[in-house]
mmCIF file of C-alpha atoms and ligand atoms in Angstrom:
data_model
loop_
_atom_site.group_PDB
_atom_site.id
_atom_site.type_symbol
_atom_site.label_atom_id
_atom_site.label_comp_id
_atom_site.label_asym_id
_atom_site.label_seq_id
_atom_site.Cartn_x
_atom_site.Cartn_y
_atom_site.Cartn_z
ATOM 1 C CA MET A 650 123.375 60.604 112.887
ATOM 2 C CA CYS A 651 121.507 63.745 113.378
ATOM 3 C CA THR A 652 118.158 64.310 113.492
ATOM 4 C CA ALA A 653 115.971 68.011 112.685
ATOM 5 C CA LEU A 654 112.534 69.275 112.425
ATOM 6 C CA SER A 655 110.326 72.162 112.834
ATOM 7 C CA PHE A 656 106.483 72.671 113.692
ATOM 8 C CA GLN A 657 104.228 75.454 114.771
ATOM 9 C CA VAL A 658 101.849 75.585 117.563
ATOM 10 C CA ASP A 659 99.730 78.746 117.712
ATOM 11 C CA ASN A 660 102.001 81.267 116.601
ATOM 12 C CA ASN A 661 104.966 79.774 117.557
ATOM 13 C CA HIS A 662 106.980 78.532 115.693
ATOM 14 C CA TYR A 663 109.387 76.241 116.770
ATOM 15 C CA PHE A 664 112.555 74.714 115.109
ATOM 16 C CA GLY A 665 115.045 71.264 116.401
ATOM 17 C CA ARG A 666 117.873 69.711 116.044
ATOM 18 C CA ASN A 667 120.026 66.860 117.614
ATOM 19 C CA LEU A 668 123.895 66.719 116.834
ATOM 20 C CA ASP A 669 125.100 63.177 117.490
ATOM 21 C CA LEU A 670 129.061 63.079 116.377
ATOM 22 C CA GLU A 671 132.073 61.134 118.179
ATOM 23 C CA LEU A 672 133.635 64.596 118.616
ATOM 24 C CA SER A 673 133.486 68.001 118.865
ATOM 25 C CA TYR A 674 134.909 71.231 116.432
ATOM 26 C CA GLY A 675 134.508 73.353 119.561
ATOM 27 C CA GLN A 676 131.079 74.575 118.595
ATOM 28 C CA GLN A 677 129.774 77.516 120.369
ATOM 29 C CA VAL A 678 126.282 79.596 119.915
ATOM 30 C CA VAL A 679 127.151 82.148 118.300
ATOM 31 C CA ILE A 680 125.362 85.522 117.431
ATOM 32 C CA THR A 681 125.934 87.122 114.384
ATOM 33 C CA PRO A 682 124.617 90.878 113.956
ATOM 34 C CA GLN A 683 123.775 91.914 110.702
ATOM 35 C CA ASN A 684 126.620 94.127 109.691
ATOM 36 C CA PHE A 685 129.173 91.454 110.250
ATOM 37 C CA SER A 686 130.830 91.214 107.089
ATOM 38 C CA PHE A 687 129.759 87.442 105.019
ATOM 39 C CA LYS A 688 132.875 87.221 102.662
ATOM 40 C CA PHE A 689 131.984 84.534 100.303
ATOM 41 C CA ARG A 690 133.987 82.589 97.391
ATOM 42 C CA GLU A 691 132.740 83.448 94.827
ATOM 43 C CA VAL A 692 128.680 85.111 94.662
ATOM 44 C CA ALA A 693 128.389 88.766 96.163
ATOM 45 C CA ASN A 694 129.502 89.463 99.722
ATOM 46 C CA LEU A 695 126.706 90.435 102.160
ATOM 47 C CA ASP A 696 127.967 92.871 104.278
ATOM 48 C CA HIS A 697 124.703 93.996 105.850
ATOM 49 C CA HIS A 698 122.502 91.089 106.308
ATOM 50 C CA PHE A 699 119.671 89.465 108.690
ATOM 51 C CA ALA A 700 121.093 88.484 112.144
ATOM 52 C CA LEU A 701 121.547 85.143 112.674
ATOM 53 C CA ILE A 702 121.547 83.316 116.213
ATOM 54 C CA GLY A 703 123.309 78.979 115.776
ATOM 55 C CA VAL A 704 125.549 76.778 116.460
ATOM 56 C CA ALA A 705 129.065 77.381 114.727
ATOM 57 C CA SER A 706 132.985 76.997 114.886
ATOM 58 C CA VAL A 707 134.339 79.772 114.652
ATOM 59 C CA VAL A 708 137.656 79.797 112.533
ATOM 60 C CA ASP A 709 139.823 83.339 111.797
ATOM 61 C CA ASN A 710 136.194 85.147 112.719
ATOM 62 C CA TYR A 711 134.503 83.291 110.439
ATOM 63 C CA PRO A 712 131.211 81.734 111.803
ATOM 64 C CA LEU A 713 130.807 77.621 110.757
ATOM 65 C CA TYR A 714 126.974 77.085 111.147
ATOM 66 C CA PHE A 715 125.646 73.544 112.103
ATOM 67 C CA ASP A 716 122.362 74.924 112.312
ATOM 68 C CA ALA A 717 120.948 78.734 112.884
ATOM 69 C CA ALA A 718 117.809 80.688 112.946
ATOM 70 C CA ASN A 719 117.300 84.791 111.477
ATOM 71 C CA ASP A 720 116.045 87.560 112.640
ATOM 72 C CA HIS A 721 112.711 87.189 110.502
ATOM 73 C CA GLY A 722 111.751 83.285 111.426
ATOM 74 C CA LEU A 723 113.505 80.855 108.908
ATOM 75 C CA ALA A 724 115.610 78.481 109.922
ATOM 76 C CA MET A 725 118.359 75.642 108.578
ATOM 77 C CA GLY A 726 120.302 73.163 109.985
ATOM 78 C CA GLY A 727 122.802 70.671 107.810
ATOM 79 C CA LEU A 728 123.030 67.035 108.599
ATOM 80 C CA ASN A 729 124.870 64.728 107.431
ATOM 81 C CA TYR A 730 124.170 62.921 104.070
ATOM 82 C CA PRO A 731 127.586 60.725 103.529
ATOM 83 C CA ASP A 732 128.342 59.186 99.757
ATOM 84 C CA ASN A 733 125.426 60.818 98.239
ATOM 85 C CA ALA A 734 126.542 64.828 98.813
ATOM 86 C CA TYR A 735 128.127 65.477 95.748
ATOM 87 C CA TYR A 736 129.369 69.393 95.302
ATOM 88 C CA ALA A 737 130.355 70.514 91.844
ATOM 89 C CA ASP A 738 133.076 72.470 90.490
ATOM 90 C CA SER A 739 132.181 75.882 89.856
ATOM 91 C CA ILE A 740 129.619 76.468 86.880
ATOM 92 C CA SER A 741 129.749 79.691 84.297
ATOM 93 C CA GLY A 742 126.268 81.801 85.261
ATOM 94 C CA LYS A 743 125.256 79.714 88.277
ATOM 95 C CA ASP A 744 125.243 80.947 91.387
ATOM 96 C CA ASN A 745 128.558 79.147 93.099
ATOM 97 C CA VAL A 746 128.279 78.637 96.711
ATOM 98 C CA ALA A 747 130.515 76.462 98.745
ATOM 99 C CA SER A 748 128.758 73.645 100.638
ATOM 100 C CA PHE A 749 129.749 75.851 104.319
ATOM 101 C CA GLU A 750 128.486 79.132 102.909
ATOM 102 C CA LEU A 751 125.348 77.888 102.110
ATOM 103 C CA ILE A 752 123.452 78.593 105.859
ATOM 104 C CA PRO A 753 124.861 82.605 105.838
ATOM 105 C CA TRP A 754 123.912 82.911 102.280
ATOM 106 C CA ILE A 755 120.202 81.929 102.677
ATOM 107 C CA LEU A 756 119.905 82.636 105.880
ATOM 108 C CA GLY A 757 121.367 86.245 105.251
ATOM 109 C CA GLN A 758 118.899 87.281 102.760
ATOM 110 C CA CYS A 759 115.662 85.241 102.923
ATOM 111 C CA ALA A 760 112.885 85.409 105.260
ATOM 112 C CA THR A 761 110.852 82.295 104.026
ATOM 113 C CA VAL A 762 111.085 78.993 102.415
ATOM 114 C CA ASP A 763 109.502 80.237 99.615
ATOM 115 C CA GLU A 764 112.494 82.947 99.483
ATOM 116 C CA ALA A 765 114.973 80.325 100.182
ATOM 117 C CA LYS A 766 113.790 78.407 96.875
ATOM 118 C CA LYS A 767 114.058 81.178 94.357
ATOM 119 C CA LEU A 768 117.410 82.417 95.784
ATOM 120 C CA LEU A 769 118.342 77.884 95.310
ATOM 121 C CA ALA A 770 116.688 77.884 91.961
ATOM 122 C CA ASN A 771 120.387 79.185 90.449
ATOM 123 C CA ILE A 772 122.653 77.766 93.127
ATOM 124 C CA ASN A 773 125.479 75.506 92.693
ATOM 125 C CA ILE A 774 127.155 74.161 95.846
ATOM 126 C CA THR A 775 130.176 74.246 94.900
ATOM 127 C CA ASN A 776 133.097 71.825 96.622
ATOM 128 C CA GLN A 777 135.557 74.531 97.803
ATOM 129 C CA GLN A 778 137.314 73.703 100.953
ATOM 130 C CA PHE A 779 136.906 76.404 104.025
ATOM 131 C CA SER A 780 140.212 75.640 104.672
ATOM 132 C CA GLN A 781 143.082 72.783 103.855
ATOM 133 C CA GLN A 782 142.223 71.017 108.071
ATOM 134 C CA LEU A 783 138.790 71.656 107.124
ATOM 135 C CA PRO A 784 137.155 69.878 103.652
ATOM 136 C CA PRO A 785 134.128 70.312 102.648
ATOM 137 C CA SER A 786 131.343 68.026 104.514
ATOM 138 C CA PRO A 787 128.703 65.973 102.979
ATOM 139 C CA LEU A 788 125.781 67.228 104.281
ATOM 140 C CA HIS A 789 122.273 67.637 103.462
ATOM 141 C CA TRP A 790 119.633 70.667 104.860
ATOM 142 C CA LEU A 791 116.454 71.255 106.024
ATOM 143 C CA ILE A 792 115.019 74.742 105.957
ATOM 144 C CA SER A 793 111.543 76.092 107.865
ATOM 145 C CA ASP A 794 110.047 78.379 108.035
ATOM 146 C CA HIS A 795 106.526 79.675 110.232
ATOM 147 C CA SER A 796 104.523 77.309 108.097
ATOM 148 C CA ASP A 797 106.581 75.316 105.042
ATOM 149 C CA SER A 798 109.853 73.390 104.923
ATOM 150 C CA ILE A 799 112.268 72.342 102.386
ATOM 151 C CA VAL A 800 115.430 70.096 102.007
ATOM 152 C CA VAL A 801 118.299 70.732 99.557
ATOM 153 C CA GLU A 802 120.413 68.098 98.553
ATOM 154 C CA SER A 803 122.972 68.209 95.948
ATOM 155 C CA ASP A 804 123.396 64.748 94.175
ATOM 156 C CA ARG A 805 125.550 63.509 91.848
ATOM 157 C CA ASP A 806 122.353 64.418 89.216
ATOM 158 C CA GLY A 807 122.155 67.897 90.352
ATOM 159 C CA VAL A 808 120.349 70.102 93.691
ATOM 160 C CA HIS A 809 117.111 69.602 94.389
ATOM 161 C CA VAL A 810 115.227 71.322 96.524
ATOM 162 C CA TYR A 811 111.822 68.897 98.149
ATOM 163 C CA ASP A 812 109.190 70.217 99.637
ATOM 164 C CA ASN A 813 109.071 68.297 102.989
ATOM 165 C CA PRO A 814 105.728 68.022 104.036
ATOM 166 C CA VAL A 815 106.699 66.222 108.023
ATOM 167 C CA GLY A 816 109.497 68.667 108.764
ATOM 168 C CA VAL A 817 111.622 66.062 109.691
ATOM 169 C CA LEU A 818 115.489 65.771 108.437
ATOM 170 C CA THR A 819 117.728 62.484 109.486
ATOM 171 C CA ASN A 820 120.349 61.296 107.596
ATOM 172 C CA ASN A 821 120.564 58.504 104.466
ATOM 173 C CA PRO A 822 118.776 57.962 102.979
ATOM 174 C CA SER A 823 118.284 60.230 100.498
ATOM 175 C CA PHE A 824 114.803 62.607 101.168
ATOM 176 C CA PRO A 825 112.409 61.030 99.025
ATOM 177 C CA LYS A 826 112.700 57.610 100.293
ATOM 178 C CA GLN A 827 112.978 58.481 104.076
ATOM 179 C CA LEU A 828 109.643 60.131 103.288
ATOM 180 C CA PHE A 829 107.919 57.037 101.329
ATOM 181 C CA ASN A 830 109.774 54.961 104.151
ATOM 182 C CA LEU A 831 106.532 56.676 106.821
ATOM 183 C CA ASN A 832 103.845 54.346 104.321
ATOM 184 C CA ASN A 833 105.517 51.226 106.425
ATOM 185 C CA TYR A 834 104.399 53.146 109.570
ATOM 186 C CA ARG A 835 100.440 54.026 108.365
ATOM 187 C CA THR A 836 99.271 51.823 111.113
ATOM 188 C CA ILE A 837 101.266 53.207 114.057
ATOM 189 C CA SER A 838 98.703 54.892 116.606
ATOM 190 C CA ALA A 839 98.937 56.732 119.543
ATOM 191 C CA ALA A 840 95.616 54.505 120.755
ATOM 192 C CA THR A 841 95.462 50.824 121.571
ATOM 193 C CA LEU A 842 93.840 49.130 119.199
ATOM 194 C CA PRO A 843 91.416 46.365 118.923
ATOM 195 C CA ASN A 844 92.928 42.885 117.684
ATOM 196 C CA GLN A 845 92.604 43.040 113.887
ATOM 197 C CA PHE A 846 95.277 39.757 113.682
ATOM 198 C CA SER A 847 92.119 37.485 113.509
ATOM 199 C CA ALA A 848 89.164 37.117 115.132
ATOM 200 C CA GLN A 849 89.777 33.225 115.803
ATOM 201 C CA VAL A 850 92.701 34.428 117.982
ATOM 202 C CA PRO A 851 91.755 36.239 120.962
ATOM 203 C CA LEU A 852 94.755 38.181 122.017
ATOM 204 C CA GLU A 853 94.215 40.492 124.592
ATOM 205 C CA ASP A 854 95.473 44.076 125.376
ATOM 206 C CA TYR A 855 97.481 43.119 127.978
ATOM 207 C CA SER A 856 99.463 46.416 129.092
ATOM 208 C CA ARG A 857 99.236 49.876 128.058
ATOM 209 C CA GLY A 858 101.224 51.461 124.936
ATOM 210 C CA LEU A 859 100.887 48.476 122.256
ATOM 211 C CA GLY A 860 99.439 51.002 119.624
ATOM 212 C CA PRO A 861 103.002 52.029 118.963
ATOM 213 C CA ARG A 862 104.821 49.533 119.726
ATOM 214 C CA ASN A 863 106.387 48.633 116.614
ATOM 215 C CA LEU A 864 107.503 52.155 115.961
ATOM 216 C CA PRO A 865 111.005 51.569 115.112
ATOM 217 C CA GLY A 866 112.938 52.524 118.058
ATOM 218 C CA GLY A 867 116.924 51.783 116.498
ATOM 219 C CA MET A 868 119.372 54.546 116.359
ATOM 220 C CA ASP A 869 119.581 54.287 112.259
ATOM 221 C CA SER A 870 118.588 57.178 110.133
ATOM 222 C CA GLU A 871 114.962 55.282 108.909
ATOM 223 C CA SER A 872 114.128 54.148 112.515
ATOM 224 C CA ARG A 873 115.012 58.141 113.717
ATOM 225 C CA PHE A 874 113.099 59.502 110.673
ATOM 226 C CA VAL A 875 109.884 57.763 111.751
ATOM 227 C CA ARG A 876 109.921 58.276 115.715
ATOM 228 C CA ALA A 877 110.987 61.963 115.647
ATOM 229 C CA ALA A 878 107.630 62.477 113.152
ATOM 230 C CA PHE A 879 105.867 60.181 114.508
ATOM 231 C CA ASN A 880 106.673 62.025 117.951
ATOM 232 C CA LYS A 881 106.354 65.250 116.836
ATOM 233 C CA TYR A 882 102.316 64.964 115.678
ATOM 234 C CA ASN A 883 101.677 63.153 118.290
ATOM 235 C CA ALA A 884 103.104 65.356 121.381
ATOM 236 C CA THR A 885 100.590 67.128 123.497
ATOM 237 C CA TRP A 886 102.034 70.808 122.426
ATOM 238 C CA ASP A 887 99.872 73.874 124.233
ATOM 239 C CA GLN A 888 98.964 76.831 122.914
ATOM 240 C CA HIS A 889 100.112 79.340 124.767
ATOM 241 C CA ASP A 890 102.748 78.319 127.057
ATOM 242 C CA GLU A 891 106.459 78.329 126.132
ATOM 243 C CA VAL A 892 107.867 76.691 129.171
ATOM 244 C CA ALA A 893 105.243 73.437 128.068
ATOM 245 C CA ASN A 894 106.101 73.623 124.292
ATOM 246 C CA ILE A 895 110.108 74.290 124.863
ATOM 247 C CA THR A 896 109.665 71.143 127.543
ATOM 248 C CA GLU A 897 108.347 68.925 124.819
ATOM 249 C CA LEU A 898 110.327 69.636 122.004
ATOM 250 C CA PHE A 899 113.531 68.577 124.604
ATOM 251 C CA HIS A 900 111.130 65.286 124.904
ATOM 252 C CA VAL A 901 111.122 64.653 121.547
ATOM 253 C CA MET A 902 114.825 65.362 120.028
ATOM 254 C CA HIS A 903 115.916 63.402 123.215
ATOM 255 C CA SER A 904 113.491 60.600 122.331
ATOM 256 C CA VAL A 905 115.801 60.230 118.911
ATOM 257 C CA GLU A 906 118.470 60.816 120.954
ATOM 258 C CA GLN A 907 121.905 58.739 121.150
ATOM 259 C CA GLN A 908 122.876 56.702 124.359
ATOM 260 C CA SER A 909 126.804 56.866 124.399
ATOM 261 C CA GLY A 910 127.827 53.745 123.779
ATOM 262 C CA LEU A 911 125.322 52.368 121.448
ATOM 263 C CA ASP A 912 126.229 53.216 118.269
ATOM 264 C CA GLN A 913 131.026 52.430 117.842
ATOM 265 C CA VAL A 914 131.901 54.278 114.856
ATOM 266 C CA ALA A 915 133.894 52.024 112.108
ATOM 267 C CA THR A 916 136.662 52.975 111.521
ATOM 268 C CA ASN A 917 137.749 54.012 115.269
ATOM 269 C CA PRO A 918 136.041 51.236 117.785
ATOM 270 C CA ALA A 919 137.391 53.403 120.689
ATOM 271 C CA LYS A 920 134.629 55.974 119.703
ATOM 272 C CA PHE A 921 131.050 56.160 120.107
ATOM 273 C CA GLU A 922 128.651 58.555 118.342
ATOM 274 C CA TYR A 923 126.321 60.139 121.244
ATOM 275 C CA THR A 924 124.361 63.789 121.353
ATOM 276 C CA ILE A 925 126.402 66.443 121.596
ATOM 277 C CA TYR A 926 124.037 68.722 121.971
ATOM 278 C CA THR A 927 120.468 69.467 121.345
ATOM 279 C CA VAL A 928 119.253 72.760 120.171
ATOM 280 C CA GLY A 929 115.476 74.493 120.162
ATOM 281 C CA TYR A 930 114.693 77.477 118.507
ATOM 282 C CA ASN A 931 112.169 79.421 119.349
ATOM 283 C CA LEU A 932 111.583 80.949 115.525
ATOM 284 C CA ASP A 933 109.317 84.047 116.365
ATOM 285 C CA LYS A 934 111.147 84.981 119.492
ATOM 286 C CA GLY A 935 115.060 85.250 118.161
ATOM 287 C CA LEU A 936 115.754 82.409 121.257
ATOM 288 C CA LEU A 937 118.108 79.966 120.903
ATOM 289 C CA TYR A 938 117.180 76.485 124.037
ATOM 290 C CA TYR A 939 119.634 74.015 124.420
ATOM 291 C CA THR A 940 120.527 70.901 126.255
ATOM 292 C CA THR A 941 124.173 69.276 125.897
ATOM 293 C CA TYR A 942 125.030 65.142 126.905
ATOM 294 C CA THR A 943 126.410 66.254 130.075
ATOM 295 C CA ASN A 944 123.817 68.712 131.185
ATOM 296 C CA ASN A 945 120.199 68.247 131.241
ATOM 297 C CA GLN A 946 119.860 71.347 132.552
ATOM 298 C CA ILE A 947 117.406 73.528 129.202
ATOM 299 C CA ASN A 948 119.818 77.036 128.962
ATOM 300 C CA LEU A 949 118.705 80.039 126.879
ATOM 301 C CA VAL A 950 120.508 82.457 124.346
ATOM 302 C CA ASN A 951 118.074 85.764 123.509
ATOM 303 C CA MET A 952 119.817 87.101 120.333
ATOM 304 C CA ASN A 953 117.797 90.012 121.341
ATOM 305 C CA LYS A 954 119.765 90.852 124.029
ATOM 306 C CA VAL A 955 122.886 91.654 121.725
ATOM 307 C CA ASN A 956 123.198 94.609 119.065
ATOM 308 C CA LEU A 957 121.962 93.518 116.219
ATOM 309 C CA GLN A 958 122.855 96.271 114.676
ATOM 310 C CA GLY A 959 127.115 95.636 115.566
ATOM 311 C CA ASN A 960 129.285 94.141 113.249
ATOM 312 C CA SER A 961 131.574 91.336 114.963
ATOM 313 C CA LEU A 962 130.644 87.960 116.662
ATOM 314 C CA THR A 963 129.008 86.937 120.099
ATOM 315 C CA ALA A 964 130.117 83.343 121.134
ATOM 316 C CA TYR A 965 128.583 81.499 124.501
ATOM 317 C CA PRO A 966 130.667 79.163 124.939
ATOM 318 C CA PHE A 967 128.183 75.961 126.369
ATOM 319 C CA VAL A 968 127.881 75.041 129.786
ATOM 320 C CA ASN A 969 128.544 71.601 129.985
ATOM 321 C CA ASP A 970 128.501 70.771 133.730
ATOM 322 C CA GLN A 971 125.191 69.299 134.897
ATOM 323 C CA ALA A 972 123.668 71.108 137.774
ATOM 324 C CA ILE A 973 122.081 68.965 140.367
ATOM 325 C CA ASN A 974 119.060 70.386 142.336
ATOM 326 C CA ASN A 975 119.918 69.779 145.676
ATOM 327 C CA VAL A 976 116.643 69.326 147.250
ATOM 328 C CA ASN A 977 117.205 68.473 151.357
HETATM 329 C C1 TCH B 1099 129.070 66.045 111.145
HETATM 330 C C2 TCH B 1099 128.088 67.142 111.395
HETATM 331 C C3 TCH B 1099 126.371 66.750 111.023
HETATM 332 C C4 TCH B 1099 126.444 65.503 111.989
HETATM 333 C C5 TCH B 1099 125.790 63.506 111.487
HETATM 334 O O1 TCH B 1099 124.912 63.772 111.503
HETATM 335 N N1 TCH B 1099 127.288 63.206 112.315
HETATM 336 C C6 TCH B 1099 127.009 61.387 112.415
HETATM 337 C C7 TCH B 1099 127.701 61.354 111.241
HETATM 338 S S1 TCH B 1099 127.845 59.549 110.507
HETATM 339 O O2 TCH B 1099 127.395 60.038 109.385
HETATM 340 O O3 TCH B 1099 127.179 58.829 111.430
HETATM 341 O O4 TCH B 1099 129.785 59.083 110.508
HETATM 342 C C8 TCH B 1099 128.161 68.105 110.662
HETATM 343 C C9 TCH B 1099 127.709 68.924 110.804
HETATM 344 C C10 TCH B 1099 127.913 70.416 110.639
HETATM 345 C C11 TCH B 1099 129.052 70.324 109.713
HETATM 346 C C12 TCH B 1099 130.137 71.155 110.268
HETATM 347 C C13 TCH B 1099 129.969 72.439 109.455
HETATM 348 O O5 TCH B 1099 129.162 72.194 108.155
HETATM 349 C C14 TCH B 1099 130.577 73.429 109.163
HETATM 350 C C15 TCH B 1099 131.851 73.532 109.271
HETATM 351 C C16 TCH B 1099 131.928 72.869 107.364
HETATM 352 C C17 TCH B 1099 133.119 72.191 106.869
HETATM 353 O O6 TCH B 1099 133.780 72.464 105.499
HETATM 354 C C18 TCH B 1099 133.819 71.374 108.036
HETATM 355 C C19 TCH B 1099 134.001 71.166 108.856
HETATM 356 C C20 TCH B 1099 132.856 71.435 109.691
HETATM 357 C C21 TCH B 1099 133.009 72.802 111.035
HETATM 358 C C22 TCH B 1099 131.414 70.925 109.287
HETATM 359 C C23 TCH B 1099 131.791 69.599 110.040
HETATM 360 C C24 TCH B 1099 130.621 68.453 110.613
HETATM 361 O O7 TCH B 1099 130.927 67.883 108.650
HETATM 362 C C25 TCH B 1099 129.681 69.225 111.031
HETATM 363 C C26 TCH B 1099 129.742 69.526 112.684
#
């Protein structure tokens, strides 16, 4: 499972993502500069494009991005969408983009969600594989800029591009169903509300925190969608303080994280899905903050510290060691 979300505070725009899985693909933080040549199977290559920072496995010098942001403030994440995602064969006259090419193809040339929508108007997401070892993954994608978000789902009946008014995405079911399901939680509140059960039943507010008591606490995708949306909208964002906002973002992301040992993998009961990493992007400043399951400290990679006019990738392995602050 995975969770992604975006939000804006004053002039700063953020994008967060949890990667929940039971195995690693050797992912690292990878910066792709503007003159790295992106080769695509069918659509035109991008020899010069926007710069990207994100999490990727680098295979044969190709960055296979899980999530990323570009130097114009557009961000994108691919999340599991099993049994629903359908990638077609190539169709003549369409922009045939393989699923693993979608993130660089969009982020390489779009600065805003509106531009991404235009580029997506003629797309066909194809079933071509990166390699025999890395077949296509069943994904759907969240794309966000300073003010808007969309979701891209390639289903059996074609590609759908949905406006996403809450800026949240998890996994199954499809996005329209997830959005509709929020209606079921319209009475959840941060405040403890008066007894509405019945005037004849004297119910007490015996504890603080009764307002959001029925917020779903599960690890499943629907529960995480509702919880991430509620927690995002009710978090106390600071208008001016970057560290306060990043701290709050990681609290929201960790409120939907998967603790190891609680989500057993059906096909391999010895394994458990867990939140391998959490990233938080400041999209205006080209910053990628991250924690990993074994390293709660927030780490920062700044894309502007490398030469963004270059032509070769820069990769930073995740720091997974816990740094305990010895107080005495
Ligand atoms: C599985 C990951 C999504 C996390 C998630 O939702 N997990 C839930 C699993 S489950 O439903 O509960 O079983 C996705 C997100 C990005 C994916 C990776 C990226 O798309 C990049 C390449 C793409 C290649 O085609 C396959 C390998 C791969 C390296 C992908 C492996 C895997 O499918 C990743 C890592």
